[in-house]
Amino acid sequence: MFHRQIIPLLLLCSVLPLSLSAQQSYNPAPENLKAREWFQDAKFGMFIHWGVYSILGDGEWVMNNQRIDKYTYQKLPAFFNPLGYDPKEWVALAKAAGMKYITITSKHHDGFAMFDSGLTDWDIVDRTPYGKDVLKMLADECAREGIKLFFYHSHLDWYQDDYYPRGNTGQTAGRPAGGDWYRYLDFMDGQLRELLTNYGEIGGIWFDGHWDRKDADWRLDKTYSLIHSLQPACLIGNNHHLAPFPGEDFQMFEKDLPGRKTTGFNPEQEMGELPFETCETMNNSWGFNLQDKNYKPARALIQYLVKAAGYNSNFLLNVGPMPDGKIQPEFTGTLKEIGKWMEKYGETIYGTRGGPVSPKSWGVTTRKGNKVYVHVLDPEDNNILIPDFGKKVRNITLFDSGAKLRFRQDLFGITVALPTDIIDETNTILVIEI
Ligand code: FHN
């Protein structure tokens, strides 16, 4: 009796500290901490969902949603010949939009590698008539243009037989009822090693799909250690919709501002202490969707970017390029408009941190040095009350013209006059000097 109880307990005690210490021992390298600062200063990135699914014009989940088995899906790469792909155009567009980094799908849930993998022939070089490594081309262009490159890499895989036991999705992919989970993880780590060895300096790895098998042993310690040993500055984020795990370097929120739970994606997600990023689509799709015409106007996306900054978060805005390699004109126009706005007002966004006042119904604040930028997105009256944040205000001006604004500071906070003629319908920016 004694033995039956004590042995598992002893075993637990001997295993627990080991696994905990392995996780808790993550000390970000100095270059990693520097990269986090860079990341927070950068504020704005381009998300790119591109793969053989783009051919069908029905989003990146088409294999699962249309119940296409992997043998039928295997016909797709033969149609993927993106002769219009020009990484120069993409990078120039990201820069014109004011974006500082690009996060592109190296592998989405369909398991198809958009790079030349030596571990499988289920990749762009081996299976498509195009035959070129589009990620290498993009990595070279990013390096030339000073844009950091991140890879979105799916944990979840609907193609590999070893992704077994299967998770909640990919049930109709026609895979055999058996496979070796740890062999799958070895394969995934192997592909990550390729990505972190052959493509120069990588800004980060953006994992997704952990939620498909929440309780599985994902061996995150091993994967994260591998990444940090190959490139210590590489920032790891994981879209598991939970609080960050040790070994991660930033935390993302899908289609939600940090801490908000409006979409149903993040019901259990707690906010951690790491830099934040929120991602959003330009219509309602990540991968190219021919029928999705719900294009968000530039004004809404600018306001979202400003709000994100006020929530101390980056904004990763998605495009789903077409199968020919072009980004659709509805997106390029909007991105250029955002870029024009950023050219003028970027000073109030780049290099700032959120606060000192928490987000309000009228807008948000950002701060840098001795300046607080008050972003009035939704003026409710001809004045606003900014709650006291413990600093003596020297003056308040309108960012646009530098004109001084009337204000009163007392124990209730700072009341600022907002005459109607200064209101900008996208964002009226006040500068508080402290
Ligand atoms: O399933 C994916 C989806 O296809 C897309 O990649 C988004 C991007 O945040 N994340 C997943 C859902 O959480």
XYZ file of C-alpha atoms and ligand atoms in Angstrom:
447
model
C 0.000 0.000 0.000
C 2.736 2.395 1.108
C 4.731 1.544 -1.974
C 1.856 2.029 -4.322
C 1.370 5.577 -3.064
C 4.930 6.639 -2.462
C 6.547 5.420 -5.658
C 4.438 7.493 -8.047
C 4.944 10.450 -5.700
C 8.705 9.986 -5.695
C 8.674 9.598 -9.445
C 6.643 12.770 -9.794
C 9.025 14.654 -7.509
C 12.016 13.519 -9.484
C 10.457 14.360 -12.843
C 8.680 17.599 -11.960
C 11.674 19.693 -10.935
C 13.471 18.507 -14.042
C 10.791 19.586 -16.472
C 10.115 22.783 -14.559
C 13.778 23.704 -14.320
C 14.206 23.035 -18.034
C 11.461 25.545 -18.740
C 12.311 28.045 -16.078
C 15.943 28.132 -17.017
C 15.253 30.224 -20.103
C 17.225 33.413 -19.786
C 16.847 35.471 -22.916
C 20.256 36.335 -24.370
C 21.215 40.046 -24.439
C 20.678 40.078 -28.219
C 17.217 38.623 -27.666
C 16.319 41.390 -25.225
C 17.613 43.926 -27.730
C 15.484 42.317 -30.443
C 12.423 42.628 -28.195
C 13.083 46.360 -27.848
C 13.489 46.629 -31.606
C 10.241 44.719 -32.060
C 8.321 47.039 -29.773
C 9.756 50.091 -31.483
C 8.903 48.719 -34.941
C 5.159 48.573 -34.208
C 3.886 47.601 -37.633
C 4.431 44.468 -39.731
C 3.026 42.699 -42.783
C 1.541 39.240 -42.361
C 1.529 37.081 -45.498
C -0.515 33.892 -45.929
C 0.530 32.310 -49.196
C 0.531 28.690 -50.274
C -0.827 26.222 -52.799
C -4.263 26.759 -51.229
C -4.228 30.252 -52.795
C -4.989 28.618 -56.160
C -8.491 27.671 -55.015
C -9.268 31.224 -53.867
C -11.092 29.954 -50.811
C -8.740 30.712 -47.943
C -5.957 28.717 -46.295
C -8.366 26.287 -44.578
C -9.781 25.029 -47.893
C -8.297 21.523 -47.491
C -10.132 21.031 -44.227
C -13.269 23.018 -45.075
C -13.894 21.360 -48.434
C -12.893 17.977 -46.968
C -10.155 17.472 -49.544
C -8.066 14.380 -48.817
C -4.287 14.691 -49.091
C -4.077 12.638 -52.298
C -6.487 14.954 -54.077
C -4.812 18.002 -52.522
C -1.509 16.736 -53.964
C -2.750 17.800 -57.403
C -2.617 21.465 -56.406
C 1.133 22.217 -56.515
C 1.165 21.402 -60.249
C -0.983 24.526 -60.774
C 1.180 26.786 -58.651
C 3.296 28.859 -60.996
C 3.417 32.404 -59.578
C 5.161 34.089 -62.476
C 4.040 37.472 -61.158
C 5.883 37.009 -57.873
C 8.429 39.740 -57.300
C 9.754 39.982 -53.760
C 10.978 43.493 -54.567
C 7.354 44.556 -55.074
C 6.223 42.984 -51.801
C 9.026 44.486 -49.757
C 8.596 47.892 -51.403
C 4.879 47.722 -50.614
C 5.526 46.815 -46.969
C 7.911 49.755 -46.720
C 5.473 52.109 -48.448
C 2.883 51.084 -45.834
C 5.304 51.986 -43.041
C 5.844 48.356 -42.028
C 9.154 47.295 -40.508
C 8.914 43.523 -40.717
C 7.261 40.721 -42.659
C 5.876 37.484 -41.217
C 5.252 34.911 -43.940
C 3.909 31.368 -43.871
C 6.806 28.945 -44.263
C 4.291 26.138 -43.701
C 0.576 26.425 -42.992
C -1.722 23.675 -41.705
C -1.680 21.880 -45.100
C 1.953 21.047 -44.315
C 3.227 22.360 -47.657
C 6.677 23.920 -47.298
C 7.016 27.198 -49.166
C 10.772 26.677 -49.075
C 13.254 24.093 -50.287
C 13.140 21.458 -47.583
C 15.575 18.569 -47.641
C 13.298 16.591 -45.332
C 10.327 16.163 -47.638
C 9.424 16.672 -51.260
C 6.124 18.239 -50.146
C 7.600 21.629 -50.932
C 7.539 24.382 -53.497
C 10.812 23.483 -55.188
C 10.080 19.798 -55.631
C 6.394 19.924 -56.482
C 5.603 23.079 -58.433
C 6.421 24.091 -62.009
C 7.728 27.347 -60.541
C 10.454 25.363 -58.784
C 12.004 28.296 -56.915
C 12.427 28.893 -53.218
C 10.181 31.930 -52.741
C 11.254 32.360 -49.121
C 14.920 32.542 -50.066
C 14.100 35.200 -52.661
C 12.128 37.136 -50.057
C 14.800 36.712 -47.380
C 17.452 38.144 -49.720
C 15.278 41.127 -50.600
C 14.379 41.782 -46.958
C 18.059 41.716 -46.019
C 18.844 44.207 -48.795
C 16.046 46.533 -47.716
C 16.452 46.349 -43.952
C 13.126 44.622 -43.330
C 13.144 41.851 -40.734
C 11.713 38.520 -41.769
C 9.690 36.248 -39.491
C 8.360 32.816 -40.371
C 4.861 31.646 -39.509
C 5.271 27.908 -38.957
C 2.304 25.669 -38.289
C 2.608 23.184 -35.459
C -0.501 21.539 -36.822
C -0.040 19.488 -39.973
C -2.849 17.942 -42.037
C -0.440 16.227 -44.421
C 2.079 14.275 -42.353
C 0.918 10.796 -41.335
C 3.047 11.055 -38.197
C 0.875 13.887 -36.916
C -0.917 11.272 -34.869
C -2.990 11.047 -32.704
C -4.792 13.637 -34.781
C -6.249 16.774 -33.307
C -9.583 18.476 -33.711
C -9.047 19.362 -37.345
C -7.803 17.629 -40.478
C -9.997 14.594 -39.900
C -10.849 14.255 -43.586
C -7.297 14.365 -44.921
C -7.323 10.620 -45.592
C -4.355 9.737 -43.400
C -3.858 6.272 -41.931
C -4.923 5.687 -38.339
C -1.406 5.498 -36.992
C 1.817 7.474 -36.869
C 4.723 8.402 -34.679
C 4.119 11.711 -32.895
C 7.749 12.197 -31.846
C 8.953 11.469 -35.360
C 6.617 14.267 -36.483
C 8.138 16.635 -33.922
C 11.635 15.656 -35.086
C 10.581 16.445 -38.626
C 9.167 19.818 -37.566
C 12.333 20.656 -35.628
C 14.345 19.606 -38.672
C 12.441 22.048 -40.873
C 12.921 24.787 -38.302
C 16.640 24.071 -38.313
C 16.603 24.526 -42.091
C 14.720 27.806 -41.802
C 17.123 29.127 -39.186
C 20.229 28.004 -41.037
C 19.641 28.776 -44.700
C 17.788 32.105 -44.717
C 20.053 34.504 -42.857
C 19.002 36.334 -39.748
C 15.402 35.513 -38.851
C 13.422 37.996 -36.777
C 11.174 35.402 -35.232
C 9.134 32.224 -35.484
C 5.364 32.619 -35.264
C 3.882 29.281 -34.249
C 0.255 28.368 -34.791
C -1.825 25.223 -34.346
C -0.915 24.168 -30.815
C -4.637 24.593 -30.065
C -5.385 21.610 -32.342
C -3.958 19.250 -29.711
C -3.884 21.326 -26.560
C -2.935 18.480 -24.268
C -0.306 16.859 -26.459
C 3.353 16.787 -25.538
C 4.565 19.397 -28.000
C 8.093 19.235 -26.593
C 8.207 23.012 -26.679
C 11.365 23.158 -24.553
C 13.294 21.227 -27.127
C 11.961 23.203 -30.075
C 12.423 26.570 -28.379
C 15.952 25.694 -27.222
C 16.858 24.615 -30.728
C 15.673 27.937 -32.154
C 17.467 30.013 -29.539
C 20.636 27.976 -29.874
C 20.695 28.559 -33.638
C 19.715 32.237 -33.432
C 19.530 33.659 -29.907
C 17.920 36.907 -31.104
C 15.120 35.083 -32.907
C 11.846 35.965 -31.179
C 9.484 33.102 -30.489
C 5.751 33.665 -30.349
C 3.069 31.013 -30.230
C -0.553 31.598 -31.164
C -1.827 29.027 -28.677
C -4.326 31.557 -27.311
C -3.058 31.008 -23.746
C -0.714 32.842 -21.393
C 2.886 32.709 -22.666
C 4.967 29.603 -21.973
C 8.568 29.901 -20.788
C 10.905 30.234 -23.735
C 8.612 32.576 -25.655
C 9.635 36.133 -26.437
C 6.418 37.830 -27.496
C 2.713 37.207 -27.150
C 0.180 37.511 -29.931
C -3.549 38.120 -29.864
C -5.521 37.059 -32.903
C -8.033 39.624 -34.157
C -8.197 41.180 -30.701
C -6.419 43.910 -28.826
C -4.432 42.574 -25.854
C -6.718 41.448 -23.085
C -9.893 41.846 -25.144
C -11.954 38.743 -25.821
C -14.311 39.870 -28.532
C -13.765 37.211 -31.195
C -13.987 33.954 -29.281
C -10.431 33.012 -30.273
C -8.900 34.026 -27.002
C -11.328 33.089 -24.206
C -8.621 31.584 -21.980
C -5.830 33.907 -22.986
C -4.174 35.740 -20.111
C -1.869 38.670 -20.683
C 1.782 38.051 -19.952
C 4.761 40.326 -19.506
C 6.182 39.941 -23.015
C 5.903 42.367 -25.930
C 2.473 42.166 -27.568
C 1.320 41.814 -31.126
C -2.179 41.725 -32.544
C -2.935 40.461 -36.051
C -5.842 41.295 -38.319
C -7.004 40.734 -41.886
C -7.619 43.378 -44.584
C -10.897 41.683 -45.553
C -12.124 38.676 -43.588
C -9.622 36.139 -44.890
C -6.001 35.227 -44.230
C -5.284 33.262 -47.408
C -6.465 34.589 -50.792
C -10.250 34.470 -51.001
C -11.737 35.396 -54.342
C -15.216 36.103 -53.005
C -14.335 38.014 -49.880
C -14.963 41.652 -50.678
C -15.262 42.863 -47.098
C -12.370 45.232 -47.479
C -11.640 47.280 -44.404
C -11.107 50.951 -45.214
C -7.733 52.565 -44.542
C -9.246 54.731 -41.817
C -10.405 51.686 -39.808
C -7.006 50.008 -40.141
C -5.151 53.177 -39.150
C -7.382 53.482 -36.102
C -6.675 49.853 -35.230
C -2.941 50.442 -35.556
C -3.195 53.468 -33.275
C -5.274 51.541 -30.760
C -2.783 48.684 -30.823
C 0.024 51.130 -30.019
C -2.089 52.500 -27.163
C -2.454 48.946 -25.864
C 1.356 48.685 -26.037
C 1.086 46.286 -28.925
C 2.393 45.823 -32.450
C 0.017 45.432 -35.345
C 0.557 42.658 -37.892
C -1.675 43.319 -40.869
C -2.352 40.440 -43.221
C -2.372 40.145 -46.990
C -3.150 36.915 -48.830
C -1.362 37.193 -52.178
C -3.034 35.727 -55.257
C -1.790 32.481 -56.806
C 0.071 34.476 -59.469
C 2.185 36.091 -56.751
C 0.558 39.519 -56.937
C -1.078 41.296 -54.033
C -4.561 42.343 -55.000
C -5.055 46.037 -55.876
C -7.765 46.460 -53.220
C -5.035 45.808 -50.636
C -2.185 47.724 -52.224
C -4.221 50.938 -52.430
C -5.203 50.756 -48.769
C -1.667 49.908 -47.671
C -0.297 52.936 -49.476
C -2.884 55.155 -47.787
C -1.839 53.791 -44.404
C 1.765 54.477 -45.363
C 0.997 58.110 -46.169
C -0.592 58.501 -42.756
C 2.393 56.854 -41.076
C 4.782 59.146 -42.904
C 3.069 62.118 -41.325
C 2.153 60.750 -37.923
C 4.566 57.840 -37.430
C 6.475 59.801 -34.799
C 3.507 59.277 -32.461
C 3.565 55.501 -33.047
C 7.075 54.158 -33.792
C 9.334 53.816 -30.786
C 6.493 54.597 -28.386
C 5.051 52.518 -25.590
C 1.412 52.380 -24.567
C 0.052 54.705 -21.909
C 0.461 56.359 -19.441
C -3.341 56.514 -19.459
C -5.184 53.251 -20.099
C -7.335 53.073 -23.261
C -10.570 55.050 -23.074
C -13.747 55.139 -25.165
C -12.470 58.301 -26.892
C -9.047 56.868 -27.753
C -5.630 55.918 -26.449
C -2.305 57.387 -25.379
C 1.258 56.584 -26.372
C 4.433 57.929 -24.838
C 8.040 58.596 -25.768
C 10.591 60.573 -23.733
C 8.926 63.610 -22.184
C 5.980 63.477 -24.579
C 2.590 61.865 -24.244
C 0.587 61.556 -27.459
C -3.135 61.625 -26.952
C -4.908 59.958 -29.866
C -8.512 61.102 -29.959
C -10.205 58.586 -32.239
C -13.766 59.195 -31.254
C -14.301 62.671 -29.805
C -17.415 62.667 -27.711
C -17.509 66.351 -26.821
C -15.656 69.602 -27.341
C -13.276 68.719 -24.522
C -11.768 65.601 -23.019
C -10.768 64.701 -19.501
C -7.486 62.838 -19.291
C -7.172 61.174 -15.890
C -4.234 62.290 -13.787
C -1.066 60.334 -14.469
C 1.109 61.986 -11.858
C 3.105 64.438 -14.000
C 2.987 68.193 -14.253
C 1.928 69.201 -17.741
C 4.016 71.980 -19.313
C 1.930 72.490 -22.422
C -0.419 70.751 -24.822
C -0.281 71.275 -28.571
C -1.984 69.913 -31.634
C 0.412 67.547 -33.419
C -0.756 68.700 -36.845
C -0.119 72.430 -36.522
C 1.778 72.838 -33.276
C -1.024 75.187 -32.106
C -1.298 75.472 -28.331
C -4.462 74.076 -26.824
C -6.264 75.429 -23.777
C -6.144 73.066 -20.829
C -6.581 72.954 -17.077
C -4.789 70.552 -14.758
C -6.285 69.952 -11.338
C -6.697 67.051 -8.944
C -9.268 65.401 -11.252
C -6.892 65.287 -14.199
C -6.299 67.336 -17.325
C -9.188 68.881 -19.202
C -8.329 69.882 -22.757
C -10.447 71.988 -25.088
C -11.163 70.299 -28.419
C -12.661 72.921 -30.720
C -14.495 71.280 -33.634
C -12.214 72.835 -36.238
C -9.224 70.818 -35.015
C -10.976 67.464 -35.221
C -9.498 65.027 -37.720
C -11.960 62.242 -38.399
C -9.242 59.570 -38.408
C -7.274 60.670 -35.367
C -6.800 64.012 -33.649
C -3.388 63.888 -31.990
C -2.527 66.094 -29.022
C 0.977 66.326 -27.671
C 1.417 66.698 -23.941
C 4.815 67.865 -22.853
C 5.727 66.866 -19.324
O -5.877 28.598 -38.274
C -5.094 29.736 -38.363
C -5.523 30.637 -39.472
O -5.504 29.959 -40.671
C -4.596 31.821 -39.534
O -3.280 31.410 -39.829
C -4.631 32.565 -38.229
C -3.679 33.726 -38.120
O -3.682 34.246 -36.849
N -4.360 31.705 -37.075
C -5.008 30.412 -37.010
C -6.168 30.346 -36.144
O -5.865 30.649 -34.805
